[in-house]
PDB file of C-alpha atoms in Angstrom:
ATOM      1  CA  UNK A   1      -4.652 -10.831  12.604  1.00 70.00           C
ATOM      2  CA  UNK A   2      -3.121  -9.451   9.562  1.00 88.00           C
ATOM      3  CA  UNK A   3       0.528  -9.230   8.740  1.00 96.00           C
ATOM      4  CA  UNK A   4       0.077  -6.384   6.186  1.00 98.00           C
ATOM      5  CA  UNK A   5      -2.426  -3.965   5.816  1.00 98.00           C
ATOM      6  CA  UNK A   6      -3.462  -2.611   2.241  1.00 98.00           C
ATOM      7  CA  UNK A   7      -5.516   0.562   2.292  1.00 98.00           C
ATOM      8  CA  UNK A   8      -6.989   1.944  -0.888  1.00 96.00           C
ATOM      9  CA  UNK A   9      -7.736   5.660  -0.424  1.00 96.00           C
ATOM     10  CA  UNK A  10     -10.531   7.896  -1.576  1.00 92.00           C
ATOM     11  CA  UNK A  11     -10.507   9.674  -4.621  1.00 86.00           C
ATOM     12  CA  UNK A  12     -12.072  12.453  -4.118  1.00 77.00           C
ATOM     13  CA  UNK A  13     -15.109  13.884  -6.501  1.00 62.00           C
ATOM     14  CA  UNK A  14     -14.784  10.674  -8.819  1.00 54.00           C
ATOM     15  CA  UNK A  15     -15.973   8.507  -5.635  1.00 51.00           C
ATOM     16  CA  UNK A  16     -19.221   9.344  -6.748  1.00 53.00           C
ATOM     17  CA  UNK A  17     -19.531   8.034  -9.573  1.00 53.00           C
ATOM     18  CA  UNK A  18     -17.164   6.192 -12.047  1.00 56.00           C
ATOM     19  CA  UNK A  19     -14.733   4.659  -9.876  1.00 58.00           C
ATOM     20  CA  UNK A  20     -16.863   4.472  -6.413  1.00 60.00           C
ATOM     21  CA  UNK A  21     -17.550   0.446  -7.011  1.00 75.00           C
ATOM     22  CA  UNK A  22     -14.316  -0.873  -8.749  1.00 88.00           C
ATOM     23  CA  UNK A  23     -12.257  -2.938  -7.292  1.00 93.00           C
ATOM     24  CA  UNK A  24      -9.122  -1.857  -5.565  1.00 95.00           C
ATOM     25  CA  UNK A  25      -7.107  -3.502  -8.561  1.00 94.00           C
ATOM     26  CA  UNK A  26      -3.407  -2.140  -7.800  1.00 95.00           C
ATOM     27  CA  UNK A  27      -3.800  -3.426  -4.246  1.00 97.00           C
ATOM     28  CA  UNK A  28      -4.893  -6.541  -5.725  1.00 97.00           C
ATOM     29  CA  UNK A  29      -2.165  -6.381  -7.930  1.00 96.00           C
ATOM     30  CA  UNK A  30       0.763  -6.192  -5.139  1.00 97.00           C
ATOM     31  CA  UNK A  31      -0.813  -8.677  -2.904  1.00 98.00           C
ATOM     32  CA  UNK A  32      -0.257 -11.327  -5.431  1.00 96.00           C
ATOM     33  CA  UNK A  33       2.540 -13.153  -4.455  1.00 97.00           C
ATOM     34  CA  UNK A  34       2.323 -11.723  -0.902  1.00 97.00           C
ATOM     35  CA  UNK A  35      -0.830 -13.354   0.304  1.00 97.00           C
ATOM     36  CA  UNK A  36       0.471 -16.587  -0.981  1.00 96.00           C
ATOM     37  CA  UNK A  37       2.852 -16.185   2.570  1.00 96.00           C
ATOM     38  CA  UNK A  38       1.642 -13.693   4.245  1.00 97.00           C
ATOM     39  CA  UNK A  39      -2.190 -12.594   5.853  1.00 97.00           C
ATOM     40  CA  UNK A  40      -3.271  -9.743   3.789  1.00 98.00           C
ATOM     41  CA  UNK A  41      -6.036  -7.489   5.203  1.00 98.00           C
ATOM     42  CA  UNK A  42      -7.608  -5.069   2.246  1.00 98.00           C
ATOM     43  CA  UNK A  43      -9.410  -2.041   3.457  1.00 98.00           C
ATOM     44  CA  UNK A  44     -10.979   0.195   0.794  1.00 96.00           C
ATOM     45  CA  UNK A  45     -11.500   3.539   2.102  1.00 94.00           C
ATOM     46  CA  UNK A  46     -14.266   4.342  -0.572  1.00 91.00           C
ATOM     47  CA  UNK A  47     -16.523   1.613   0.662  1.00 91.00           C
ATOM     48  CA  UNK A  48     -15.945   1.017   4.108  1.00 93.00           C
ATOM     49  CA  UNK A  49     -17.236   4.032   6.338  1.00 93.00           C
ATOM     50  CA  UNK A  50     -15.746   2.717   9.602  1.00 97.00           C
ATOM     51  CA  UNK A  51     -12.498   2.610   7.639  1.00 97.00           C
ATOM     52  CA  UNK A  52     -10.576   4.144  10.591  1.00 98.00           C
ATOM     53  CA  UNK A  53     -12.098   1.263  13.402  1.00 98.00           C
ATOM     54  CA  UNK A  54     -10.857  -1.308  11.336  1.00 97.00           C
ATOM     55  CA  UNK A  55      -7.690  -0.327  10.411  1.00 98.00           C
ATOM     56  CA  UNK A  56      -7.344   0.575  14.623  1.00 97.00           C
ATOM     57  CA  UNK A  57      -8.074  -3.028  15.263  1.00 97.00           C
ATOM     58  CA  UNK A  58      -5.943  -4.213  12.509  1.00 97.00           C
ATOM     59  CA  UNK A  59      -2.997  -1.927  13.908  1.00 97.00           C
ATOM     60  CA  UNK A  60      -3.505  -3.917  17.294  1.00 96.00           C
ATOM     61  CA  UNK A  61      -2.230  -7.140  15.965  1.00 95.00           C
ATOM     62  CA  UNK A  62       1.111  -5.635  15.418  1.00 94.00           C
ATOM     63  CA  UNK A  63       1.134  -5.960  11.299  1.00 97.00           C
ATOM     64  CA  UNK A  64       4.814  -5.118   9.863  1.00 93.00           C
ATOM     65  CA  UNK A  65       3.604  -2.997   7.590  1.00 98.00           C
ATOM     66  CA  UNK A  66       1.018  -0.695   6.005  1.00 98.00           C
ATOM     67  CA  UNK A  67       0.367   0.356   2.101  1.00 98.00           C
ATOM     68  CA  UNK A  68      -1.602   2.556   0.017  1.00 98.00           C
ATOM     69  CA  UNK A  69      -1.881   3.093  -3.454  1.00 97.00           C
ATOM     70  CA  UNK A  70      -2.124   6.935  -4.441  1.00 95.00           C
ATOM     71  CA  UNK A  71      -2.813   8.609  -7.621  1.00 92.00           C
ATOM     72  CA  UNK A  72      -1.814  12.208  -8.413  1.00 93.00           C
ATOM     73  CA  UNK A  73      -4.685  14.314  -6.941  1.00 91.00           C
ATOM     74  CA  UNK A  74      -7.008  14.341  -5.016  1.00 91.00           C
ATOM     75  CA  UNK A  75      -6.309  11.312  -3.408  1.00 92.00           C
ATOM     76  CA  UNK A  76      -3.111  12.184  -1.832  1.00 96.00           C
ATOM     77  CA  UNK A  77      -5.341  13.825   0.591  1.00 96.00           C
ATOM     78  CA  UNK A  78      -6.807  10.540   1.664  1.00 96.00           C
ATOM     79  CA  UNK A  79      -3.668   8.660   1.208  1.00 97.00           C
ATOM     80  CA  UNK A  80      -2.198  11.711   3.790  1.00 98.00           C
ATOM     81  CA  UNK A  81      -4.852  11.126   6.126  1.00 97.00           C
ATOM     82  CA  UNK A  82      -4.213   7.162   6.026  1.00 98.00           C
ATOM     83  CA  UNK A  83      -0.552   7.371   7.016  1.00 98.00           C
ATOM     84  CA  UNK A  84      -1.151  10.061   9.607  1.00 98.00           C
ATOM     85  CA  UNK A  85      -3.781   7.731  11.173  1.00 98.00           C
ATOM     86  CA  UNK A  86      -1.313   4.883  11.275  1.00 98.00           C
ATOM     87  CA  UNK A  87       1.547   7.203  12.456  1.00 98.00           C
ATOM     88  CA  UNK A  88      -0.470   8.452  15.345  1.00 98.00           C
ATOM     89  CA  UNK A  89      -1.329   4.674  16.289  1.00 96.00           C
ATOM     90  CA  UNK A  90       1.589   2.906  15.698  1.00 97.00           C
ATOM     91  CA  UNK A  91       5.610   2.725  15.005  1.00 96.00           C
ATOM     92  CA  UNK A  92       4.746   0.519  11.790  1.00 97.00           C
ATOM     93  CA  UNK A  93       5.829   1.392   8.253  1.00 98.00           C
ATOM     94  CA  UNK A  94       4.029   3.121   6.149  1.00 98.00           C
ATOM     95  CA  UNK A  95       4.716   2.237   2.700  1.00 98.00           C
ATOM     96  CA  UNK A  96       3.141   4.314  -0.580  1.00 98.00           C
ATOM     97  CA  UNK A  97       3.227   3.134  -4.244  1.00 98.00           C
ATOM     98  CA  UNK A  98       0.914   3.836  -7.533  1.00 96.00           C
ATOM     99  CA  UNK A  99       1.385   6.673 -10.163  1.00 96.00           C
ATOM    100  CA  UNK A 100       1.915   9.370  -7.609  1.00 97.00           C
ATOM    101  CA  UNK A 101       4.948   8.234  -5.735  1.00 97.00           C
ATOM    102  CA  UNK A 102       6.678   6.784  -8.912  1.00 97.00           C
ATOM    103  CA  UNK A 103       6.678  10.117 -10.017  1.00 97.00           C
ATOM    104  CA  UNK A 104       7.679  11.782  -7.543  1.00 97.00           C
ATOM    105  CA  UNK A 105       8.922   9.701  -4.723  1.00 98.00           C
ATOM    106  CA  UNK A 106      11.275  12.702  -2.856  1.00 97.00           C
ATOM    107  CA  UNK A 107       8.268  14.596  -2.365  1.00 97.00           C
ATOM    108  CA  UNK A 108       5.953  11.943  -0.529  1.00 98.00           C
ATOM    109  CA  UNK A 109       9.119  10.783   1.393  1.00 98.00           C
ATOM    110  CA  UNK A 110       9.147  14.242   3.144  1.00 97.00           C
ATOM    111  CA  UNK A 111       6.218  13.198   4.808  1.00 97.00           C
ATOM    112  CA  UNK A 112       6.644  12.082   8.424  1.00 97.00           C
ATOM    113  CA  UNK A 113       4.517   9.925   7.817  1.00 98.00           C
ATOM    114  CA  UNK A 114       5.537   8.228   4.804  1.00 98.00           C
ATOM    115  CA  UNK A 115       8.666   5.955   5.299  1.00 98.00           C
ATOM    116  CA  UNK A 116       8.942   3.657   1.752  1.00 98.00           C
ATOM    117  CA  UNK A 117       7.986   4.242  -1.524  1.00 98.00           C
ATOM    118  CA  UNK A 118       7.816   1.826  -3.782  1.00 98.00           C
ATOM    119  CA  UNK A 119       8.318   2.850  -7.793  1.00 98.00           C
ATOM    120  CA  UNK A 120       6.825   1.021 -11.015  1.00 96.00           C
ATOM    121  CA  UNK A 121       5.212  -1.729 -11.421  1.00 95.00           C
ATOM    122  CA  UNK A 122       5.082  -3.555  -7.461  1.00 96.00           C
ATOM    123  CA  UNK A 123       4.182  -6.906  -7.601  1.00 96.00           C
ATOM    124  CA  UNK A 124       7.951  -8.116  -7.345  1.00 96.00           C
ATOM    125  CA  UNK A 125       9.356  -5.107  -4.970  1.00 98.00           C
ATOM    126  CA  UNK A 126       6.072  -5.093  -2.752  1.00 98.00           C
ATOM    127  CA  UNK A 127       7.304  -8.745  -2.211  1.00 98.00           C
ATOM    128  CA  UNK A 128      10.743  -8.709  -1.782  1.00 98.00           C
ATOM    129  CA  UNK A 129       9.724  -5.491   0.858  1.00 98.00           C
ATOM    130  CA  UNK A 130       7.548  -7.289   3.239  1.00 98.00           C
ATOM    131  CA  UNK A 131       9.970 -10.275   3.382  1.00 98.00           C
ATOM    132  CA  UNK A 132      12.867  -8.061   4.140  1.00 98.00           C
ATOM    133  CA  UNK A 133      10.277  -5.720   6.579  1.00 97.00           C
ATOM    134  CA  UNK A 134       8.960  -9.279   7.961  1.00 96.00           C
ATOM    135  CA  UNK A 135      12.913 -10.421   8.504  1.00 96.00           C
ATOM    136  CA  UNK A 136      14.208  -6.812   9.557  1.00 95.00           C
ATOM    137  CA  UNK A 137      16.664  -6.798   6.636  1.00 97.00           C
ATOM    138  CA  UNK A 138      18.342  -4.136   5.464  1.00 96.00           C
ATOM    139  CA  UNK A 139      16.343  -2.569   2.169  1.00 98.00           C
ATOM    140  CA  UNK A 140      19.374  -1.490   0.167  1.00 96.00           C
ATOM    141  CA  UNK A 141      18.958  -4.543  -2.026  1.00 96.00           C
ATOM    142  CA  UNK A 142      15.519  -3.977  -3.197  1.00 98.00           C
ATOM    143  CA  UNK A 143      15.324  -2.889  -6.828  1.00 98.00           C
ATOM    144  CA  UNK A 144      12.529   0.039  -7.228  1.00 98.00           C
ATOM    145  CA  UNK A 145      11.954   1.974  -3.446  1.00 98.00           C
ATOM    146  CA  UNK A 146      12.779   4.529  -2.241  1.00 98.00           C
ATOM    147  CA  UNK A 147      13.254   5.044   1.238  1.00 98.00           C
ATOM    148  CA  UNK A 148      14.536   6.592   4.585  1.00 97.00           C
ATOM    149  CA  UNK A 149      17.525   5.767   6.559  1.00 95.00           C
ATOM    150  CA  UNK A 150      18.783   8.182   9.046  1.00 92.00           C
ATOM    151  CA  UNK A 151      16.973  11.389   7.885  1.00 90.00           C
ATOM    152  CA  UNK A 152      18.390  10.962   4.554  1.00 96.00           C
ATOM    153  CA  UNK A 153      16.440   9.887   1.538  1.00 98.00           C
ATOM    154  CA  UNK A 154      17.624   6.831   0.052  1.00 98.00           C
ATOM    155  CA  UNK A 155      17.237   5.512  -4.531  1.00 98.00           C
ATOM    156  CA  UNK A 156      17.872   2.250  -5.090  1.00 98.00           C
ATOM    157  CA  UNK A 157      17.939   1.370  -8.666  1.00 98.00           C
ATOM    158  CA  UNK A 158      14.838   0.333 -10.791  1.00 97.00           C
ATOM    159  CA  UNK A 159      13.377  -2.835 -11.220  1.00 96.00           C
ATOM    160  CA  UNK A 160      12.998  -3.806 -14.602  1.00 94.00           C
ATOM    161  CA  UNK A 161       9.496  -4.550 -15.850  1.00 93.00           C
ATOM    162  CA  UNK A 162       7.894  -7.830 -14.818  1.00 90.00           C
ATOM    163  CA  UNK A 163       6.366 -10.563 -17.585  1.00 92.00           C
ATOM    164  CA  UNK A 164       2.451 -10.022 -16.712  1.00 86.00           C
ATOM    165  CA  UNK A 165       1.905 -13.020 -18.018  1.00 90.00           C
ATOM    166  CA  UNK A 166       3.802 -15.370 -15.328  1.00 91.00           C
ATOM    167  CA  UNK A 167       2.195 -13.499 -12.155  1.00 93.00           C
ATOM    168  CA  UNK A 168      -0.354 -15.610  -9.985  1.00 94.00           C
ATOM    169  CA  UNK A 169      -3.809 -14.904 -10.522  1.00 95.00           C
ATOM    170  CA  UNK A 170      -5.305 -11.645  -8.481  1.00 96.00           C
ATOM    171  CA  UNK A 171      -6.208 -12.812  -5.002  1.00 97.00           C
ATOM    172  CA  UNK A 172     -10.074 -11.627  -4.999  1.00 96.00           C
ATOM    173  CA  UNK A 173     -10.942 -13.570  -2.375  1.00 96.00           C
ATOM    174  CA  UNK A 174      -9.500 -10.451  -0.207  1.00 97.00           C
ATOM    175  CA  UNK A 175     -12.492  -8.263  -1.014  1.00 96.00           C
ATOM    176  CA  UNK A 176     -15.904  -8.915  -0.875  1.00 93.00           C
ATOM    177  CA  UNK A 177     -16.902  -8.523  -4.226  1.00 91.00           C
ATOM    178  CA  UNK A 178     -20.363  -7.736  -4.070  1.00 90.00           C
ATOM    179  CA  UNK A 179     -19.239  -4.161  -2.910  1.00 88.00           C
ATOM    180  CA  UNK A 180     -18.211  -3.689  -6.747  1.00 88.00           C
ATOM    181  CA  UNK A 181     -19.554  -4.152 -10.128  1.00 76.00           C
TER     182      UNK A 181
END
């Protein structure tokens, strides 16, 4: 049973190639200080071809919440297809981050099926989200989302940048690492 679900996306023509067998580093990134509280379940669209049977079990266990990193492009297809998945199984938030929604967080949040976005750099506001998800807390307090609340789009202000060099290591025993070089 996993509390949160992270879900890297395809990337479209590039899967073949170049960035097929790297490691989902911006999940890896956010689930930093989150797996050091939480069970963290990576699924990596690009190497897992039953992608969509995992994630279904995973959604059985009632995790609070669901994320996906997305890059401007092609994969905001597979990102799309992600959260619609999740949508049509479950009531559980879907959250975005990565370059795309930073960018241009009003546009993903149109989605139905896109209910947080968080903006900039995540290891600190991916945190302080999945407490406040895990707590049912009120999200106005958390520097860099975006969100929904009552049909209407909701800023809060940026987080300022984090000191890379006082985050925890990168979690890799969430991956199996001999699916990348």
């Amino acid at each position: 049973m996993s509390d949160v679900i992270l879900i890297q996306p395809k990337l479209g023509y590039t899967d073949s190639f170049i960035f097929k067998n790297t490691m989902p580093s911006a999940l890896l990134s956010i689930a930093r200080f989150v797996d050091k509280e939480y069970k963290v379940k990576i699924i990596d669209q690009r190497t897992d071809k039953n992608w969509k049977k995992h994630l279904h079990k995973e959604l059985n266990q009632n995790p609070f919440c669901v994320a996906t990193t997305c890059m401007t492009g092609m994969p905001i297809k597979y990102a799309l297809e992600i959260s619609e998945f999740v949508k049509n199984e479950s009531n559980i938030p879907v959250i975005w981050g990565g370059q795309h929604p930073t960018t241009l967080p009003e546009q993903c949040l149109k989605s139905k099926n896109i209910d947080i976005v968080v903006r900039g750099e995540g290891e600190i506001t991916f945190y302080e989200l999945v407490k406040a998800l895990n707590k049912n807390k009120a999200l106005k307090n958390i520097k860099g989302i975006s969100y929904k609340k009552n049909k209407k789009i909701m800023h809060n202000p940026g987080r300022e940048f984090a000191d890379l060099n006082k985050l925890p290591s990168l979690p890799y025993h969430l991956i199996d690492i001999k699916n990348y070089r």
